[in-house]
Short mmCIF file of C-alpha atoms in Angstrom, two decimals:
data_model
loop_
_atom_site.label_atom_id
_atom_site.label_comp_id
_atom_site.label_asym_id
_atom_site.label_seq_id
_atom_site.Cartn_x
_atom_site.Cartn_y
_atom_site.Cartn_z
CA UNK A 1 -41.95 219.53 17.65
CA UNK A 2 -39.25 217.85 19.46
CA UNK A 3 -42.21 216.62 22.00
CA UNK A 4 -44.73 215.09 19.12
CA UNK A 5 -40.78 213.67 17.34
CA UNK A 6 -40.60 212.14 21.07
CA UNK A 7 -44.43 211.02 20.81
CA UNK A 8 -44.34 209.78 17.42
CA UNK A 9 -41.13 207.79 18.12
CA UNK A 10 -43.00 205.93 20.89
CA UNK A 11 -46.25 205.26 19.38
CA UNK A 12 -44.32 201.59 18.90
CA UNK A 13 -44.50 199.77 21.55
CA UNK A 14 -41.06 198.42 21.32
CA UNK A 15 -39.87 201.91 22.27
CA UNK A 16 -42.66 203.48 24.61
CA UNK A 17 -41.08 202.43 28.38
CA UNK A 18 -37.72 204.24 27.20
CA UNK A 19 -36.79 207.23 29.19
CA UNK A 20 -37.85 210.59 27.16
CA UNK A 21 -34.78 212.40 27.82
CA UNK A 22 -33.31 209.17 26.23
CA UNK A 23 -35.04 209.69 22.89
CA UNK A 24 -34.69 213.40 22.82
CA UNK A 25 -30.79 212.86 23.49
CA UNK A 26 -30.55 210.64 19.90
CA UNK A 27 -32.94 213.45 18.55
CA UNK A 28 -30.47 215.96 19.20
CA UNK A 29 -27.71 214.14 18.09
CA UNK A 30 -29.29 213.46 14.64
CA UNK A 31 -30.17 217.17 14.10
CA UNK A 32 -26.96 218.28 14.98
CA UNK A 33 -25.33 215.92 11.97
CA UNK A 34 -28.07 216.90 9.61
CA UNK A 35 -28.07 220.71 10.13
CA UNK A 36 -29.29 221.13 6.85
CA UNK A 37 -32.65 220.07 8.46
CA UNK A 38 -34.86 222.69 10.53
CA UNK A 39 -37.62 221.46 12.47
CA UNK A 40 -39.43 224.95 11.75
CA UNK A 41 -39.98 224.24 8.34
CA UNK A 42 -39.80 220.58 8.20
CA UNK A 43 -41.83 217.97 5.79
CA UNK A 44 -43.80 215.38 6.16
CA UNK A 45 -41.05 212.82 4.75
CA UNK A 46 -38.37 214.25 6.20
CA UNK A 47 -40.20 213.58 9.98
CA UNK A 48 -40.54 210.01 8.64
CA UNK A 49 -37.12 209.28 7.99
CA UNK A 50 -35.94 211.17 11.25
CA UNK A 51 -38.97 208.97 12.35
CA UNK A 52 -37.18 205.92 10.84
CA UNK A 53 -33.42 206.42 11.56
CA UNK A 54 -34.21 207.30 16.06
CA UNK A 55 -36.20 203.87 16.19
CA UNK A 56 -33.30 201.82 14.74
CA UNK A 57 -30.95 203.33 17.09
CA UNK A 58 -33.12 203.24 19.67
CA UNK A 59 -33.53 198.96 18.22
CA UNK A 60 -29.61 198.98 18.64
CA UNK A 61 -29.33 200.40 21.84
CA UNK A 62 -31.81 198.67 23.55
CA UNK A 63 -34.53 196.73 22.09
CA UNK A 64 -32.66 194.42 20.07
CA UNK A 65 -31.04 192.94 23.45
CA UNK A 66 -35.21 191.87 24.76
CA UNK A 67 -36.40 188.25 24.25
CA UNK A 68 -40.03 187.49 23.66
CA UNK A 69 -40.63 186.71 26.57
CA UNK A 70 -40.56 189.74 28.40
CA UNK A 71 -44.10 189.51 28.25
CA UNK A 72 -43.73 187.21 30.66
CA UNK A 73 -41.52 189.12 33.37
CA UNK A 74 -44.47 190.62 35.76
CA UNK A 75 -46.03 186.49 35.55
CA UNK A 76 -42.22 185.74 36.24
CA UNK A 77 -41.93 188.30 39.15
CA UNK A 78 -44.95 187.44 40.78
CA UNK A 79 -43.70 183.04 40.72
CA UNK A 80 -40.74 184.60 42.47
CA UNK A 81 -42.50 186.96 45.14
CA UNK A 82 -44.68 183.93 46.80
CA UNK A 83 -41.00 181.42 45.99
CA UNK A 84 -39.81 183.82 48.75
CA UNK A 85 -42.47 184.62 50.90
CA UNK A 86 -42.61 180.80 51.28
CA UNK A 87 -39.07 180.58 51.43
CA UNK A 88 -38.93 178.17 48.46
CA UNK A 89 -35.41 177.14 46.50
CA UNK A 90 -36.16 180.40 43.45
CA UNK A 91 -33.26 179.08 41.02
CA UNK A 92 -36.30 177.99 39.07
CA UNK A 93 -37.77 180.97 38.71
CA UNK A 94 -34.67 183.28 38.79
CA UNK A 95 -33.79 181.24 35.18
CA UNK A 96 -36.94 182.59 34.10
CA UNK A 97 -36.94 186.15 34.83
CA UNK A 98 -32.72 185.84 33.18
CA UNK A 99 -33.80 184.76 30.20
CA UNK A 100 -35.83 187.76 29.32
CA UNK A 101 -33.00 189.31 27.77
CA UNK A 102 -30.16 188.08 25.82
CA UNK A 103 -27.27 189.16 27.42
CA UNK A 104 -28.86 187.38 30.24
CA UNK A 105 -29.81 184.72 28.61
CA UNK A 106 -26.52 184.07 27.03
CA UNK A 107 -24.99 184.61 30.31
CA UNK A 108 -27.16 182.22 32.36
CA UNK A 109 -24.77 178.87 31.71
CA UNK A 110 -21.93 180.84 33.14
CA UNK A 111 -23.19 183.12 35.33
CA UNK A 112 -21.65 181.00 38.97
CA UNK A 113 -18.41 181.22 36.93
CA UNK A 114 -18.09 184.69 35.55
CA UNK A 115 -19.50 186.03 39.75
CA UNK A 116 -16.34 183.84 40.86
CA UNK A 117 -13.77 184.91 38.79
CA UNK A 118 -14.37 188.10 39.33
CA UNK A 119 -14.63 187.79 43.15
CA UNK A 120 -11.65 185.85 42.78
CA UNK A 121 -10.04 189.31 42.08
CA UNK A 122 -12.14 191.86 43.43
CA UNK A 123 -12.82 190.11 46.92
CA UNK A 124 -16.44 189.73 47.64
CA UNK A 125 -18.18 193.12 47.77
CA UNK A 126 -20.71 194.71 49.83
CA UNK A 127 -21.67 197.50 47.50
CA UNK A 128 -22.06 196.90 43.31
CA UNK A 129 -23.05 199.73 40.87
CA UNK A 130 -24.11 198.20 37.28
CA UNK A 131 -23.98 200.83 34.57
CA UNK A 132 -26.45 199.97 31.84
CA UNK A 133 -27.82 197.46 34.16
CA UNK A 134 -30.89 195.59 32.10
CA UNK A 135 -32.28 192.79 33.68
CA UNK A 136 -28.07 191.54 35.04
CA UNK A 137 -29.55 192.64 38.80
CA UNK A 138 -31.77 189.54 38.90
CA UNK A 139 -28.47 187.39 38.36
CA UNK A 140 -27.91 187.65 42.52
CA UNK A 141 -28.59 184.66 43.49
CA UNK A 142 -25.21 183.71 41.37
CA UNK A 143 -23.04 185.56 43.31
CA UNK A 144 -23.64 183.39 46.57
CA UNK A 145 -23.50 186.30 48.55
CA UNK A 146 -24.96 186.75 51.86
CA UNK A 147 -25.74 190.52 51.50
CA UNK A 148 -24.81 192.92 49.20
CA UNK A 149 -26.48 196.68 48.16
CA UNK A 150 -26.73 196.82 44.81
CA UNK A 151 -27.09 199.89 42.56
CA UNK A 152 -28.42 200.15 39.29
CA UNK A 153 -29.20 202.23 36.34
CA UNK A 154 -30.54 202.20 33.14
CA UNK A 155 -32.49 203.95 30.17
CA UNK A 156 -35.69 202.23 30.14
CA UNK A 157 -38.74 203.21 32.66
CA UNK A 158 -40.27 199.84 32.63
CA UNK A 159 -36.95 197.54 33.76
CA UNK A 160 -36.75 200.55 36.55
CA UNK A 161 -39.72 199.45 37.74
CA UNK A 162 -39.47 196.33 37.71
CA UNK A 163 -36.15 196.25 39.11
CA UNK A 164 -37.37 198.19 42.22
CA UNK A 165 -39.93 195.74 42.68
CA UNK A 166 -37.57 192.69 42.16
CA UNK A 167 -35.36 194.69 44.76
CA UNK A 168 -38.28 195.21 47.20
CA UNK A 169 -39.01 191.17 46.94
CA UNK A 170 -35.22 190.06 47.72
CA UNK A 171 -34.91 192.29 50.40
CA UNK A 172 -35.83 189.26 52.87
CA UNK A 173 -32.54 187.39 50.87
CA UNK A 174 -29.84 190.01 51.65
CA UNK A 175 -30.40 192.06 48.69
CA UNK A 176 -30.79 196.00 48.93
CA UNK A 177 -31.30 197.74 45.40
CA UNK A 178 -32.48 200.86 43.83
CA UNK A 179 -32.48 201.23 40.32
CA UNK A 180 -32.42 204.78 38.69
CA UNK A 181 -32.97 206.09 35.05
CA UNK A 182 -29.73 207.28 34.01
CA UNK A 183 -28.10 208.10 30.46
CA UNK A 184 -24.52 207.25 31.18
CA UNK A 185 -23.52 208.90 28.19
CA UNK A 186 -23.96 212.02 29.88
CA UNK A 187 -20.78 212.00 31.73
CA UNK A 188 -21.49 214.45 34.57
CA UNK A 189 -24.52 212.19 35.24
CA UNK A 190 -21.12 210.08 37.05
CA UNK A 191 -20.82 212.05 40.05
CA UNK A 192 -24.41 211.06 40.85
CA UNK A 193 -23.24 207.12 41.47
CA UNK A 194 -22.66 206.09 44.92
CA UNK A 195 -18.83 204.85 46.07
CA UNK A 196 -18.78 201.37 45.62
CA UNK A 197 -16.84 198.48 46.12
CA UNK A 198 -17.16 197.33 42.21
CA UNK A 199 -18.49 199.09 38.89
CA UNK A 200 -20.36 196.04 36.12
CA UNK A 201 -19.93 197.96 32.81
CA UNK A 202 -21.88 195.57 30.61
CA UNK A 203 -21.78 194.72 27.30
CA UNK A 204 -21.95 198.50 27.43
CA UNK A 205 -18.92 200.64 25.48
CA UNK A 206 -19.55 199.24 22.46
CA UNK A 207 -23.19 200.84 22.43
CA UNK A 208 -22.23 204.37 24.28
CA UNK A 209 -18.87 204.98 21.94
CA UNK A 210 -19.84 206.39 18.37
CA UNK A 211 -17.39 208.28 16.37
CA UNK A 212 -16.45 210.62 19.37
CA UNK A 213 -15.51 208.15 21.93
CA UNK A 214 -16.74 208.53 25.49
CA UNK A 215 -15.08 205.04 27.07
CA UNK A 216 -12.18 206.38 27.68
CA UNK A 217 -13.72 209.20 29.93
CA UNK A 218 -16.15 207.31 31.73
CA UNK A 219 -13.73 204.74 32.66
CA UNK A 220 -11.23 207.69 34.44
CA UNK A 221 -14.30 209.19 36.04
CA UNK A 222 -15.77 205.82 37.31
CA UNK A 223 -12.38 204.27 38.71
CA UNK A 224 -12.06 207.48 41.10
CA UNK A 225 -15.02 206.06 42.63
CA UNK A 226 -14.95 202.36 42.87
CA UNK A 227 -12.59 199.68 43.49
CA UNK A 228 -12.99 198.00 40.54
CA UNK A 229 -14.92 198.54 37.27
CA UNK A 230 -15.84 194.66 35.26
CA UNK A 231 -16.43 195.75 31.38
CA UNK A 232 -17.55 193.34 29.35
CA UNK A 233 -17.89 192.70 25.68
CA UNK A 234 -19.85 190.84 23.36
CA UNK A 235 -17.49 188.29 21.26
CA UNK A 236 -20.36 187.86 18.65
CA UNK A 237 -22.32 190.12 16.66
CA UNK A 238 -26.14 190.59 16.86
CA UNK A 239 -27.00 188.12 14.54
CA UNK A 240 -24.84 185.56 16.19
CA UNK A 241 -21.70 185.72 14.03
CA UNK A 242 -17.91 185.50 16.02
CA UNK A 243 -16.10 188.24 15.83
CA UNK A 244 -13.23 188.72 14.09
CA UNK A 245 -11.62 190.65 16.76
CA UNK A 246 -13.12 189.67 19.96
CA UNK A 247 -10.18 190.52 21.79
CA UNK A 248 -10.25 194.24 22.50
CA UNK A 249 -6.28 195.36 22.11
CA UNK A 250 -7.55 199.16 21.40
CA UNK A 251 -8.96 199.18 25.01
CA UNK A 252 -6.53 197.35 26.86
CA UNK A 253 -4.15 199.54 25.03
CA UNK A 254 -6.47 202.74 26.61
CA UNK A 255 -6.28 201.29 30.17
CA UNK A 256 -2.69 200.67 30.28
CA UNK A 257 -2.07 204.44 28.92
CA UNK A 258 -4.62 205.37 31.79
CA UNK A 259 -2.65 204.05 34.36
CA UNK A 260 -5.11 200.87 35.08
CA UNK A 261 -4.15 197.25 35.08
CA UNK A 262 -6.58 194.99 34.61
CA UNK A 263 -7.14 191.04 34.60
CA UNK A 264 -9.08 189.33 31.77
CA UNK A 265 -11.64 186.52 30.92
CA UNK A 266 -13.65 185.08 28.27
CA UNK A 267 -17.23 182.85 28.15
CA UNK A 268 -18.75 181.77 25.02
CA UNK A 269 -20.25 185.06 24.21
CA UNK A 270 -18.90 187.39 26.46
CA UNK A 271 -14.77 188.52 27.34
CA UNK A 272 -14.78 190.73 30.97
CA UNK A 273 -12.07 193.07 31.87
CA UNK A 274 -11.29 193.16 35.63
CA UNK A 275 -9.43 196.34 35.69
CA UNK A 276 -8.31 198.46 38.95
CA UNK A 277 -5.81 201.55 39.50
CA UNK A 278 -2.09 200.31 39.37
CA UNK A 279 -0.19 200.09 42.77
CA UNK A 280 2.43 202.36 41.68
CA UNK A 281 0.09 204.92 38.98
CA UNK A 282 -0.59 208.34 41.19
#
């Protein structure tokens, strides 16, 4: 029955490329919070309700961050391939790719500023890990780095395949990358992530923290395998309204409690925390 539910949920084209294991986790979570439901004797109306709820969760976690230009990203990728092959400037086509998702579109005017602020604190990285990356790796040209190893993790099969094609094209530009499917809410998956200079966790904490917060455990595990973590939070809601408390006081208090220092800076729609261990913390 679980496999049938997954198939029905993914009949909607917005969710068809999300990894099955991620959809299954959402179903398991829903059933755990509704112990009165038994899939062995479930009726058609309940099945419809389950499908509606899981699609709503998937929309919040992924589809609400896509733009209508998503369907053109393969066309843009081919344009990039030609530009790289002919050794032409790739800024314009990079910008086309970055407007495919809402987060990277909003960040586009500020990418150069964001990376300059981050690297001012961390130094220039040789290895970056990006958790819940979306298409953020496409912003590589704005990092102004000559060489970089980049590991990207996301829940969407299509995006992961796309990024691996992107990395292949960009290899001649000094970017050596690999994208993987991963649900980071399964904290054991952190053990699979290679050591890095910086880990990006952009606009992800709010999505993975439910009633049982996982962000503290995630930060604790990740910091042991990297020099810095850069976490960001949206300062506007999905309906584009300013958040009442854009600065995350609770998050800051948690970082201090577990012995982590941070620098904070903001752009129009996002606040960033550059996190590291306290120098005197064991």
